[in-house]
Tab-separated table of C-alpha atoms in Angstrom:
chain	number	residue	atom	x	y	z
A	906	MET	CA	8.237	-12.214	-14.818
A	907	THR	CA	5.010	-13.854	-15.393
A	908	ALA	CA	2.743	-16.413	-15.097
A	909	THR	CA	3.688	-19.850	-16.285
A	910	THR	CA	1.349	-22.182	-18.182
A	911	ILE	CA	1.736	-25.678	-17.015
A	912	GLU	CA	-0.361	-29.046	-16.889
A	913	THR	CA	-1.528	-29.858	-13.282
A	914	PRO	CA	-3.914	-31.685	-11.541
A	915	SER	CA	-7.390	-29.588	-10.265
A	916	PRO	CA	-8.185	-29.503	-6.835
A	917	GLU	CA	-8.332	-32.390	-5.045
A	918	SER	CA	-11.514	-33.289	-3.975
A	919	ALA	CA	-13.137	-36.358	-2.140
A	920	PRO	CA	-15.777	-37.858	-4.059
A	921	ALA	CA	-18.888	-35.219	-4.677
A	922	SER	CA	-21.516	-37.475	-3.522
A	923	ASP	CA	-22.719	-38.996	0.019
A	924	GLU	CA	-22.078	-42.766	-1.107
A	925	ALA	CA	-18.799	-41.761	-1.985
A	926	VAL	CA	-17.881	-40.108	0.936
A	927	ALA	CA	-19.115	-43.112	3.245
A	928	ALA	CA	-15.931	-44.976	1.438
A	929	TYR	CA	-14.182	-43.496	4.191
A	930	SER	CA	-14.986	-45.042	7.683
A	931	HIS	CA	-14.700	-43.464	11.131
A	932	ARG	CA	-11.935	-45.740	11.591
A	933	GLN	CA	-10.156	-44.600	8.531
A	934	ILE	CA	-11.017	-40.826	8.993
A	935	MET	CA	-9.553	-41.285	12.536
A	936	THR	CA	-6.355	-42.908	11.034
A	937	ILE	CA	-5.948	-39.767	8.165
A	938	MET	CA	-6.192	-37.422	11.034
A	939	SER	CA	-3.796	-38.933	12.914
A	940	GLY	CA	-1.288	-38.227	10.223
A	941	LEU	CA	-2.562	-34.970	9.579
A	942	MET	CA	-2.424	-33.510	13.472
A	943	LEU	CA	1.389	-35.254	13.635
A	944	GLY	CA	2.299	-32.811	10.674
A	945	MET	CA	0.334	-30.294	12.642
A	946	LEU	CA	1.894	-30.674	15.852
A	947	LEU	CA	5.461	-30.203	14.245
A	948	ALA	CA	4.664	-26.831	12.724
A	949	VAL	CA	3.141	-25.328	15.607
A	950	LEU	CA	5.424	-26.952	18.165
A	951	ASP	CA	8.386	-25.430	16.723
A	952	GLN	CA	7.178	-22.066	17.161
A	953	THR	CA	7.244	-22.498	20.584
A	954	ILE	CA	9.418	-25.178	21.526
A	955	ILE	CA	12.492	-23.076	20.900
A	956	SER	CA	11.868	-20.472	23.562
A	957	THR	CA	13.427	-22.330	26.428
A	958	ALA	CA	16.313	-23.159	24.476
A	959	LEU	CA	17.657	-19.932	22.989
A	960	THR	CA	19.825	-19.242	26.397
A	961	ARG	CA	21.431	-22.371	26.100
A	962	ILE	CA	21.988	-22.018	21.929
A	963	SER	CA	23.370	-18.415	22.558
A	964	GLU	CA	25.496	-19.522	25.134
A	965	ASP	CA	27.461	-22.396	22.972
A	966	PHE	CA	27.689	-20.594	19.890
A	967	HIS	CA	28.428	-16.819	21.782
A	968	ARG	CA	26.404	-15.166	19.637
A	969	PRO	CA	23.681	-13.636	21.966
A	970	ASP	CA	22.823	-10.570	19.454
A	971	LEU	CA	21.673	-13.101	17.002
A	972	TYR	CA	19.630	-15.367	18.956
A	973	SER	CA	16.448	-13.541	18.103
A	974	TRP	CA	16.916	-14.502	14.622
A	975	VAL	CA	16.365	-18.165	15.288
A	976	VAL	CA	12.779	-17.594	16.110
A	977	THR	CA	12.356	-15.012	13.041
A	978	SER	CA	13.880	-16.513	10.640
A	979	TYR	CA	11.386	-19.377	10.963
A	980	LEU	CA	8.588	-16.912	11.616
A	981	LEU	CA	9.235	-15.614	8.123
A	982	THR	CA	9.390	-18.403	6.029
A	983	SER	CA	6.336	-19.999	7.434
A	984	THR	CA	3.997	-17.320	7.401
A	985	ALA	CA	5.248	-15.869	3.716
A	986	SER	CA	4.692	-19.314	2.262
A	987	THR	CA	1.495	-20.425	3.886
A	988	PRO	CA	-0.507	-18.658	1.228
A	989	LEU	CA	1.599	-20.263	-1.530
A	990	TYR	CA	0.921	-23.864	-0.230
A	991	GLY	CA	-3.027	-23.210	-0.293
A	992	LYS	CA	-2.345	-22.133	-4.047
A	993	LEU	CA	-0.404	-25.151	-4.718
A	994	GLY	CA	-2.736	-27.718	-2.943
A	995	ASP	CA	-5.246	-26.522	-5.059
A	996	LEU	CA	-3.462	-26.875	-8.297
A	997	TYR	CA	-1.106	-29.669	-7.811
A	998	GLY	CA	-3.093	-31.862	-5.135
A	999	ARG	CA	-3.168	-31.315	-1.529
A	1000	LYS	CA	-1.596	-35.269	-0.611
A	1001	LYS	CA	1.451	-34.413	-2.208
A	1002	ILE	CA	1.978	-31.249	-1.655
A	1003	PHE	CA	1.769	-31.810	1.726
A	1004	GLN	CA	3.901	-34.740	1.668
A	1005	ILE	CA	6.808	-32.319	0.073
A	1006	ALA	CA	6.072	-29.814	2.751
A	1007	ILE	CA	6.853	-32.497	5.619
A	1008	VAL	CA	9.850	-33.879	3.702
A	1009	ILE	CA	11.129	-29.866	3.479
A	1010	PHE	CA	10.331	-29.733	7.302
A	1011	LEU	CA	12.267	-32.686	8.469
A	1012	LEU	CA	15.449	-31.840	6.296
A	1013	GLY	CA	15.634	-28.350	7.957
A	1014	SER	CA	14.978	-29.832	11.475
A	1015	ALA	CA	18.009	-32.375	10.665
A	1016	LEU	CA	19.961	-29.556	9.603
A	1017	ALA	CA	19.565	-27.206	12.322
A	1018	GLY	CA	20.331	-30.140	14.616
A	1019	LEU	CA	23.622	-30.377	13.366
A	1020	SER	CA	24.117	-26.676	12.867
A	1021	GLN	CA	27.799	-25.677	13.916
A	1022	SER	CA	27.312	-21.856	14.178
A	1023	MET	CA	24.720	-19.405	14.935
A	1024	ILE	CA	24.469	-18.439	11.098
A	1025	GLN	CA	23.735	-22.012	10.235
A	1026	LEU	CA	20.884	-22.656	12.629
A	1027	ILE	CA	19.267	-19.358	11.485
A	1028	ILE	CA	19.313	-20.480	7.653
A	1029	PHE	CA	18.256	-24.054	8.361
A	1030	ARG	CA	15.182	-22.711	10.492
A	1031	GLY	CA	14.068	-20.862	7.458
A	1032	VAL	CA	14.348	-24.170	5.628
A	1033	GLN	CA	12.002	-25.591	8.475
A	1034	GLY	CA	10.058	-22.765	8.613
A	1035	LEU	CA	9.564	-23.280	4.766
A	1036	GLY	CA	8.043	-26.585	5.116
A	1037	ALA	CA	5.685	-25.789	8.305
A	1038	GLY	CA	4.100	-22.924	6.249
A	1039	GLY	CA	2.064	-25.933	4.499
A	1040	LEU	CA	1.668	-28.463	7.429
A	1041	ILE	CA	-1.382	-26.516	9.272
A	1042	SER	CA	-3.138	-25.123	6.311
A	1043	LEU	CA	-3.043	-28.254	4.226
A	1044	ALA	CA	-3.943	-30.371	6.946
A	1045	LEU	CA	-7.012	-28.553	7.623
A	1046	ALA	CA	-7.934	-28.184	3.860
A	1047	ILE	CA	-7.445	-31.951	3.725
A	1048	VAL	CA	-9.834	-32.171	6.394
A	1049	GLY	CA	-12.507	-30.516	3.653
A	1050	ASP	CA	-11.561	-32.842	1.137
A	1051	VAL	CA	-12.364	-36.081	3.259
A	1052	ILE	CA	-15.392	-34.861	5.869
A	1053	SER	CA	-18.476	-32.718	5.137
A	1054	PRO	CA	-19.093	-29.486	6.547
A	1055	ARG	CA	-21.703	-31.185	8.854
A	1056	GLU	CA	-19.740	-33.842	10.020
A	1057	ARG	CA	-16.314	-31.674	10.467
A	1058	GLY	CA	-16.949	-30.368	13.377
A	1059	ARG	CA	-16.520	-33.417	15.666
A	1060	TYR	CA	-13.383	-33.943	13.779
A	1061	GLN	CA	-12.016	-30.614	13.499
A	1062	GLY	CA	-12.208	-29.955	17.339
A	1063	TYR	CA	-9.372	-32.316	17.490
A	1064	PHE	CA	-7.260	-29.895	15.320
A	1065	GLY	CA	-8.343	-26.851	17.589
A	1066	ALA	CA	-7.266	-28.742	20.514
A	1067	MET	CA	-4.175	-30.151	18.833
A	1068	PHE	CA	-3.056	-26.473	17.661
A	1069	GLY	CA	-3.357	-25.202	21.699
A	1070	ALA	CA	-2.044	-28.278	22.998
A	1071	SER	CA	1.129	-27.899	20.558
A	1072	SER	CA	1.472	-24.070	21.157
A	1073	ILE	CA	1.463	-24.526	24.950
A	1074	LEU	CA	3.132	-27.582	25.307
A	1075	GLY	CA	6.046	-26.088	23.445
A	1076	PRO	CA	7.887	-24.410	26.192
A	1077	LEU	CA	7.258	-27.434	28.295
A	1078	ILE	CA	8.604	-30.008	25.926
A	1079	GLY	CA	11.547	-27.812	25.042
A	1080	GLY	CA	12.860	-27.080	28.730
A	1081	PHE	CA	12.665	-30.870	29.418
A	1082	LEU	CA	14.698	-31.705	26.338
A	1083	VAL	CA	17.228	-28.792	27.497
A	1084	ASP	CA	17.421	-29.876	30.899
A	1085	GLN	CA	18.021	-33.670	30.636
A	1086	ALA	CA	19.840	-33.603	27.064
A	1087	SER	CA	20.462	-31.133	24.402
A	1088	TRP	CA	19.298	-28.206	23.078
A	1089	ARG	CA	20.071	-29.972	19.461
A	1090	TRP	CA	17.088	-32.498	20.496
A	1091	VAL	CA	14.615	-29.844	20.063
A	1092	PHE	CA	14.827	-30.313	16.417
A	1093	TYR	CA	15.878	-34.055	16.532
A	1094	VAL	CA	12.507	-34.946	18.317
A	1095	ASN	CA	10.728	-33.767	14.834
A	1096	ILE	CA	12.485	-36.850	12.600
A	1097	PRO	CA	10.246	-39.816	14.094
A	1098	PHE	CA	7.203	-38.024	14.004
A	1099	GLY	CA	7.405	-36.695	10.584
A	1100	ILE	CA	8.144	-39.939	9.212
A	1101	VAL	CA	5.329	-41.871	10.729
A	1102	ALA	CA	3.132	-38.679	9.417
A	1103	LEU	CA	4.343	-39.809	6.091
A	1104	ILE	CA	3.648	-43.179	6.166
A	1105	VAL	CA	0.274	-42.618	7.656
A	1106	ILE	CA	-0.582	-40.296	4.968
A	1107	ARG	CA	1.044	-42.130	1.928
A	1108	ARG	CA	-0.841	-45.247	2.897
A	1109	VAL	CA	-4.134	-44.290	4.043
A	1110	LEU	CA	-5.147	-40.913	1.984
A	1111	THR	CA	-6.536	-41.183	-1.627
A	1112	ILE	CA	-7.964	-38.143	-2.865
A	1113	ASN	CA	-9.592	-38.529	-6.487
A	1114	TYR	CA	-8.947	-35.507	-8.962
A	1115	ALA	CA	-9.136	-34.605	-12.557
A	1116	ARG	CA	-6.312	-32.927	-14.662
A	1117	ARG	CA	-6.560	-29.262	-15.800
A	1118	THR	CA	-4.883	-26.393	-17.434
A	1119	ALA	CA	-3.619	-23.775	-14.711
A	1120	ARG	CA	-1.524	-20.635	-14.588
A	1121	LEU	CA	1.411	-20.661	-11.677
A	1122	ASP	CA	1.594	-17.265	-10.442
A	1123	ILE	CA	5.287	-16.945	-10.011
A	1124	PHE	CA	5.485	-12.958	-9.874
A	1125	GLY	CA	2.425	-12.712	-7.483
A	1126	ALA	CA	4.509	-15.167	-5.211
A	1127	LEU	CA	7.380	-13.086	-5.630
A	1128	LEU	CA	5.411	-9.839	-4.316
A	1129	LEU	CA	3.830	-11.711	-1.487
A	1130	VAL	CA	6.673	-13.397	-0.094
A	1131	GLY	CA	8.914	-10.270	-0.492
A	1132	GLY	CA	6.297	-7.715	1.132
A	1133	VAL	CA	5.427	-10.292	4.295
A	1134	SER	CA	9.336	-10.905	4.799
A	1135	LEU	CA	10.174	-7.447	4.813
A	1136	PHE	CA	7.379	-6.176	7.044
A	1137	LEU	CA	7.598	-8.760	9.570
A	1138	ILE	CA	11.278	-8.266	9.534
A	1139	ALA	CA	10.573	-4.402	10.913
A	1140	VAL	CA	7.818	-5.420	13.092
A	1141	GLN	CA	10.127	-7.755	14.508
A	1142	ASP	CA	13.024	-5.104	15.054
A	1143	ALA	CA	10.539	-2.330	16.280
A	1144	GLY	CA	9.418	-4.938	19.108
A	1145	GLN	CA	12.608	-5.697	20.018
A	1146	GLN	CA	13.716	-2.003	20.345
A	1147	ALA	CA	10.358	-0.496	21.273
A	1148	ARG	CA	10.663	2.318	18.788
A	1149	ILE	CA	10.341	3.000	14.914
A	1150	THR	CA	13.596	4.008	13.318
A	1151	LYS	CA	14.409	5.440	10.104
A	1152	THR	CA	15.699	1.959	8.962
A	1153	ILE	CA	12.643	0.021	10.413
A	1154	PHE	CA	10.413	2.675	8.890
A	1155	ILE	CA	11.459	2.252	5.576
A	1156	VAL	CA	11.727	-1.638	5.474
A	1157	ALA	CA	7.814	-1.584	6.607
A	1158	THR	CA	7.159	0.833	3.593
A	1159	ALA	CA	8.954	-1.030	1.308
A	1160	GLY	CA	7.401	-4.331	2.732
A	1161	LEU	CA	3.684	-2.774	2.699
A	1162	ALA	CA	4.259	-1.452	-1.070
A	1163	LEU	CA	4.831	-4.737	-2.142
A	1164	ILE	CA	1.934	-5.983	-0.649
A	1165	VAL	CA	-0.077	-3.533	-2.020
A	1166	GLY	CA	1.400	-4.506	-5.443
A	1167	PHE	CA	0.581	-7.876	-4.863
A	1168	ALA	CA	-3.210	-6.940	-4.193
A	1169	GLY	CA	-3.308	-4.974	-7.927
A	1170	TRP	CA	-1.546	-7.723	-9.055
A	1171	GLU	CA	-3.811	-10.401	-8.172
A	1172	LYS	CA	-6.682	-8.453	-9.767
A	1173	ARG	CA	-4.857	-9.392	-12.967
A	1174	ALA	CA	-3.599	-12.753	-12.439
A	1175	ALA	CA	-4.858	-15.748	-14.173
A	1176	GLU	CA	-4.522	-18.154	-11.555
A	1177	PRO	CA	-4.346	-15.515	-8.260
A	1178	ILE	CA	-2.190	-17.146	-5.333
A	1179	LEU	CA	-5.283	-15.440	-2.953
A	1180	PRO	CA	-8.062	-14.717	-5.436
A	1181	PRO	CA	-10.032	-11.301	-5.011
A	1182	ARG	CA	-13.026	-12.866	-5.014
A	1183	LEU	CA	-12.515	-14.405	-2.015
A	1184	PHE	CA	-13.055	-10.752	-0.198
A	1185	GLY	CA	-16.286	-10.487	-2.031
A	1186	ASN	CA	-17.273	-13.758	0.163
A	1187	ALA	CA	-19.160	-11.833	3.125
A	1188	VAL	CA	-18.450	-14.949	5.549
A	1189	PHE	CA	-14.541	-14.908	4.547
A	1190	ARG	CA	-14.291	-11.216	5.234
A	1191	VAL	CA	-15.099	-11.494	8.935
A	1192	THR	CA	-13.241	-14.903	9.758
A	1193	SER	CA	-10.132	-13.529	8.197
A	1194	THR	CA	-10.237	-10.574	10.262
A	1195	LEU	CA	-11.369	-12.558	13.382
A	1196	SER	CA	-8.226	-14.790	12.555
A	1197	LEU	CA	-5.978	-11.557	12.542
A	1198	ILE	CA	-7.314	-10.333	15.519
A	1199	THR	CA	-7.453	-13.495	17.691
A	1200	GLY	CA	-4.240	-14.798	16.471
A	1201	ALA	CA	-2.426	-11.477	18.264
A	1202	ILE	CA	-4.302	-12.062	21.217
A	1203	MET	CA	-3.602	-15.412	21.506
A	1204	PHE	CA	0.158	-15.631	20.992
A	1205	GLY	CA	0.354	-12.905	23.501
A	1206	ALA	CA	-0.864	-14.839	25.951
A	1207	ILE	CA	1.169	-17.593	25.428
A	1208	ILE	CA	4.371	-15.837	25.009
A	1209	PHE	CA	4.469	-13.602	27.694
A	1210	MET	CA	2.938	-15.994	30.403
A	1211	PRO	CA	6.298	-18.409	30.596
A	1212	GLN	CA	8.650	-15.073	30.581
A	1213	TYR	CA	6.517	-13.935	33.785
A	1214	LEU	CA	6.460	-17.226	35.461
A	1215	GLN	CA	10.318	-17.622	35.049
A	1216	LEU	CA	11.840	-14.161	35.373
A	1217	VAL	CA	9.054	-12.724	38.144
A	1218	ARG	CA	7.830	-16.195	39.955
A	1219	GLY	CA	11.249	-18.012	39.898
A	1220	THR	CA	9.909	-21.253	38.105
A	1221	SER	CA	12.278	-23.556	35.766
A	1222	PRO	CA	11.461	-23.672	32.081
A	1223	THR	CA	9.759	-26.964	32.687
A	1224	LEU	CA	7.744	-26.000	35.803
A	1225	SER	CA	6.727	-22.897	33.672
A	1226	GLY	CA	5.377	-25.061	30.396
A	1227	LEU	CA	3.307	-27.135	33.282
A	1228	ARG	CA	1.692	-23.773	34.685
A	1229	LEU	CA	0.379	-23.389	31.087
A	1230	LEU	CA	-1.971	-26.559	31.344
A	1231	PRO	CA	-4.835	-24.591	32.610
A	1232	LEU	CA	-4.865	-22.890	29.191
A	1233	LEU	CA	-4.640	-26.108	27.206
A	1234	ALA	CA	-7.340	-27.701	29.512
A	1235	GLY	CA	-9.859	-24.850	28.396
A	1236	MET	CA	-9.283	-25.060	25.303
A	1237	LEU	CA	-9.474	-28.995	24.862
A	1238	ILE	CA	-12.799	-28.759	26.467
A	1239	THR	CA	-14.635	-26.230	24.182
A	1240	SER	CA	-12.638	-27.161	21.015
A	1241	VAL	CA	-13.716	-30.849	21.285
A	1242	GLY	CA	-17.099	-30.137	22.837
A	1243	SER	CA	-18.208	-27.165	20.377
A	1244	GLY	CA	-17.224	-29.576	17.698
A	1245	ARG	CA	-19.267	-32.146	18.424
A	1246	LEU	CA	-22.655	-29.559	19.044
A	1247	VAL	CA	-21.873	-28.218	16.026
A	1248	THR	CA	-22.237	-31.499	13.989
A	1249	LYS	CA	-25.429	-32.234	16.092
A	1250	ARG	CA	-26.961	-28.913	15.620
A	1251	GLY	CA	-25.387	-27.730	12.425
A	1252	ARG	CA	-24.862	-24.221	14.379
A	1253	TYR	CA	-21.362	-22.629	14.423
A	1254	LYS	CA	-21.825	-19.131	15.029
A	1255	ILE	CA	-23.272	-19.385	18.348
A	1256	PHE	CA	-19.542	-20.540	19.333
A	1257	ILE	CA	-17.763	-17.657	17.641
A	1258	ILE	CA	-19.384	-15.150	19.461
A	1259	ALA	CA	-19.372	-16.825	22.516
A	1260	GLY	CA	-15.585	-17.781	22.181
A	1261	THR	CA	-14.627	-14.025	21.146
A	1262	GLY	CA	-16.527	-12.908	24.317
A	1263	VAL	CA	-15.026	-15.259	26.715
A	1264	MET	CA	-11.357	-14.794	25.106
A	1265	THR	CA	-12.087	-11.007	25.891
A	1266	ALA	CA	-13.132	-11.175	29.435
A	1267	GLY	CA	-10.227	-13.950	30.006
A	1268	MET	CA	-7.518	-11.369	28.560
A	1269	ALA	CA	-9.308	-8.382	31.219
A	1270	LEU	CA	-8.628	-11.095	33.943
A	1271	LEU	CA	-5.284	-11.209	33.181
A	1272	THR	CA	-4.709	-7.291	33.586
A	1273	LEU	CA	-5.082	-8.051	37.085
A	1274	ILE	CA	-1.622	-10.139	37.454
A	1275	ARG	CA	0.711	-9.063	40.266
A	1276	VAL	CA	3.824	-10.324	41.408
A	1277	ASP	CA	2.535	-12.383	44.389
A	1278	THR	CA	-1.013	-13.547	42.649
A	1279	ASN	CA	-1.986	-16.773	43.859
A	1280	GLY	CA	-0.976	-19.708	41.508
A	1281	TRP	CA	-4.955	-21.294	41.576
A	1282	LEU	CA	-6.245	-18.051	40.815
A	1283	LEU	CA	-3.623	-17.541	37.595
A	1284	SER	CA	-4.613	-20.589	36.711
A	1285	ALA	CA	-8.369	-20.078	36.809
A	1286	MET	CA	-7.315	-16.787	34.463
A	1287	LEU	CA	-5.761	-18.682	31.963
A	1288	PHE	CA	-8.403	-21.642	31.910
A	1289	VAL	CA	-10.865	-18.817	30.547
A	1290	VAL	CA	-8.780	-17.269	28.037
A	1291	GLY	CA	-8.226	-21.245	26.957
A	1292	PHE	CA	-12.031	-21.775	27.110
A	1293	GLY	CA	-12.993	-19.170	24.716
A	1294	LEU	CA	-10.169	-19.834	22.296
A	1295	GLY	CA	-11.055	-23.243	22.106
A	1296	LEU	CA	-15.071	-22.448	21.169
A	1297	PHE	CA	-13.979	-20.396	18.173
A	1298	ILE	CA	-10.568	-21.128	16.444
A	1299	GLN	CA	-11.714	-24.312	14.520
A	1300	ASN	CA	-15.081	-22.897	14.037
A	1301	THR	CA	-13.584	-20.032	12.072
A	1302	VAL	CA	-12.052	-22.222	9.613
A	1303	LEU	CA	-15.288	-24.480	9.381
A	1304	ALA	CA	-16.895	-21.509	8.532
A	1305	THR	CA	-14.510	-20.286	6.036
A	1306	GLN	CA	-14.355	-23.812	4.200
A	1307	ASN	CA	-18.355	-23.864	4.092
A	1308	SER	CA	-18.902	-20.670	2.505
A	1309	VAL	CA	-16.207	-20.756	-0.247
A	1310	ASP	CA	-16.245	-22.730	-3.585
A	1311	ILE	CA	-14.331	-26.030	-3.544
A	1312	ALA	CA	-11.815	-24.861	-5.943
A	1313	ASP	CA	-10.808	-22.302	-3.387
A	1314	LEU	CA	-10.907	-24.765	-0.536
A	1315	GLY	CA	-7.129	-24.749	0.024
A	1316	THR	CA	-6.338	-21.297	-0.808
A	1317	ALA	CA	-9.069	-19.723	1.680
A	1318	THR	CA	-8.258	-22.384	4.473
A	1319	SER	CA	-4.481	-21.074	4.204
A	1320	ALA	CA	-5.413	-17.742	3.994
A	1321	VAL	CA	-7.304	-17.473	7.565
A	1322	THR	CA	-4.188	-19.695	8.799
A	1323	PHE	CA	-2.064	-16.970	7.194
A	1324	LEU	CA	-4.009	-14.210	8.888
A	1325	ARG	CA	-3.543	-15.943	12.276
A	1326	THR	CA	0.028	-16.457	12.106
A	1327	LEU	CA	0.692	-12.867	10.621
A	1328	GLY	CA	-1.703	-11.316	13.359
A	1329	GLY	CA	0.434	-13.430	16.078
A	1330	ALA	CA	3.891	-12.535	14.720
A	1331	VAL	CA	2.739	-8.503	14.902
A	1332	GLY	CA	0.780	-8.614	18.022
A	1333	ALA	CA	3.725	-10.383	19.978
A	1334	SER	CA	5.970	-7.467	19.044
A	1335	SER	CA	3.675	-5.071	19.417
A	1336	LEU	CA	2.858	-6.333	22.849
A	1337	GLY	CA	6.631	-6.961	23.734
A	1338	ALA	CA	7.216	-3.238	22.704
A	1339	ILE	CA	4.670	-2.007	25.051
A	1340	ILE	CA	6.384	-4.137	28.061
A	1341	ILE	CA	9.907	-2.921	27.070
A	1342	ALA	CA	8.745	0.646	26.529
A	1343	TYR	CA	6.711	0.411	30.008
A	1344	GLN	CA	9.942	-1.071	31.779
A	1345	ARG	CA	12.183	1.930	30.473
A	1346	SER	CA	10.032	4.603	31.707
A	1347	HIS	CA	8.894	2.995	35.231
A	1348	VAL	CA	12.096	0.611	36.218
A	1349	ALA	CA	13.650	3.601	37.825
A	1350	GLY	CA	10.840	4.615	39.972
A	1351	ASP	CA	9.958	1.025	40.693
A	1352	ILE	CA	13.474	0.303	42.360
A	1353	GLU	CA	13.276	3.516	44.282
A	1354	ARG	CA	10.011	2.425	45.788
A	1355	TYR	CA	10.417	-1.261	45.964
A	1356	GLY	CA	14.245	-1.804	45.815
A	1357	PRO	CA	16.846	-3.288	43.766
A	1358	HIS	CA	15.632	-6.806	43.619
A	1359	ALA	CA	11.776	-6.397	43.952
A	1360	GLY	CA	11.986	-3.031	41.541
A	1361	PRO	CA	12.323	-4.803	38.331
A	1362	LEU	CA	10.049	-7.684	38.871
A	1363	VAL	CA	7.201	-5.003	39.715
A	1364	THR	CA	8.023	-3.377	36.461
A	1365	PHE	CA	7.835	-6.313	34.344
A	1366	THR	CA	4.727	-7.540	35.892
A	1367	HIS	CA	2.935	-3.986	35.122
A	1368	GLY	CA	4.512	-3.888	31.885
A	1369	MET	CA	2.664	-7.110	31.085
A	1370	ASP	CA	-0.574	-5.871	32.674
A	1371	HIS	CA	-0.541	-2.604	30.698
A	1372	ALA	CA	0.378	-4.897	27.338
A	1373	TYR	CA	-2.959	-7.084	28.373
A	1374	LEU	CA	-4.815	-4.339	28.551
A	1375	TRP	CA	-4.350	-3.252	24.991
A	1376	THR	CA	-5.816	-6.553	23.986
A	1377	VAL	CA	-9.131	-5.795	25.635
A	1378	PRO	CA	-10.761	-3.179	23.163
A	1379	ILE	CA	-9.131	-5.626	20.146
A	1380	GLY	CA	-10.665	-8.484	21.444
A	1381	LEU	CA	-14.242	-6.426	22.026
A	1382	ALA	CA	-14.001	-5.394	18.569
A	1383	ALA	CA	-13.557	-8.947	17.360
A	1384	PHE	CA	-16.730	-9.686	19.431
A	1385	VAL	CA	-18.709	-6.945	17.696
A	1386	LEU	CA	-17.609	-8.156	14.737
A	1387	SER	CA	-18.709	-11.815	15.027
A	1388	PHE	CA	-22.124	-10.863	15.175
A	1389	PHE	CA	-22.003	-9.845	11.482
A	1390	MET	CA	-20.949	-13.094	10.250
A	1391	ARG	CA	-23.470	-14.735	7.783
A	1392	GLU	CA	-24.422	-18.213	9.065
A	1393	LEU	CA	-24.765	-20.511	6.091
A	1394	SER	CA	-26.444	-24.136	6.454
A	1395	LEU	CA	-23.876	-26.859	6.529
A	1396	ARG	CA	-22.741	-28.586	3.483
A	1397	THR	CA	-23.772	-32.569	3.829
A	1398	THR	CA	-20.891	-33.476	1.357
A	1399	ALA	CA	-17.288	-33.538	1.347
A	1400	ALA	CA	-16.836	-31.572	-1.434
A	1401	THR	CA	-18.766	-30.234	-4.318
A	1402	SER	CA	-17.946	-28.984	-8.003
A	1403	ALA	CA	-16.477	-25.555	-8.614
A	1404	ARG	CA	-19.995	-24.569	-10.048
A	1405	THR	CA	-22.057	-25.556	-6.861
A	1406	ALA	CA	-24.299	-22.789	-5.918
A	1407	PRO	CA	-23.241	-21.218	-2.734
A	1408	ALA	CA	-25.138	-22.666	0.367
A	1409	GLU	CA	-28.446	-20.808	1.912
A	1410	PRO	CA	-28.383	-19.242	5.194
A	1411	ALA	CA	-29.318	-21.045	8.165
A	1412	ALA	CA	-33.093	-21.601	9.301
């Protein structure tokens, strides 16, 4: 199967002059942002909202053996499709592809809510994820079309806040819907928000672009989707079993082989999905690596804390979601605050350095959690982690967009989003495997020491501490790496032509 030549629009871009950019007033930008953030809200929320509904779902369908696939199917399709959406947005126009992604997501949500078996739910969650893959990366890329990098900081800070809020509020909203209505409303709740997002984007967003001849890399897409899917399946199974079986090894090897094949094919493809030239960009190399590392740490902090609160502290699903609000508060403060400072001063590297450092310090604090840790102390620990995450998540995207040619804006944005999600999938499974392995080797001794009721609680808590301990050296690696990122002067126009020279180093 080879690349197919078709007539497509060239990469969408806002007009390349300051006068044209001024056509968007602050009010218009905020209206556009509301539609984009609703799309992001849907995609990120569904990564975590399902967690508090899984027990009820498995009870209704009598298939507890398959409940993990309700999460995995969404994760597979959303992760694997993210780079594809970036390229499709560059070729066909991001507004059009973003609307298609919303429609696919809403279709999957409606079908998931109507599911009559666990198999149906797993399939429809995959459809949902297929749409979600484009919602985050395309929303961030469209911001690059509309707002110049110099002004983007204050607006993109809202996206960082929305990303954190969606991840953290997911368990809270899911728990409330399950307690007060039905698990089906976990999916139905997406529909009104998605419709509003569609209306706003269709009516308000106008992006000019010219037509050009492009090549759609079908074979590369198949290699990428197949490789990422097999690798994630292997990682998920290894995490659940806390060991690597022969089957897992074969599946992981096959996935990695396809990914290596994809990397080789991209060097020959006429219109590569992930252009090798991106990795010749020093800024992109650093930001993409940071996204991979910090994705693993961030999702680990979010996913396991509700389990600790519910299993060890005995809180309800709704209350466990509320207890994550300090993490959200930290992200909101620094995401919005650092965005405004970037716009004012034109500097962003310092926030990336500080953010990775503070996040790592917060993860080190989480290793001190015990069964009876004071609630206020736990809140303070979570606040520190959120404070660090808010400083650099959106600024790594800003640094990426500012350093690449406009022809690669969508592709580069989707790449860092893809790597963050991939890091989250691998990190969550790996940290989960550490917890499970610790429980298997220590539970008998803890039961003997603390009793049949307290023993398992101590084991889980110490296992979680042990998992968080592994994130500290990884976070330190991200902190050191951030010093090597080259800081470029922020562009003052929303978009530039494909021939625009790279930005100059900041003074």
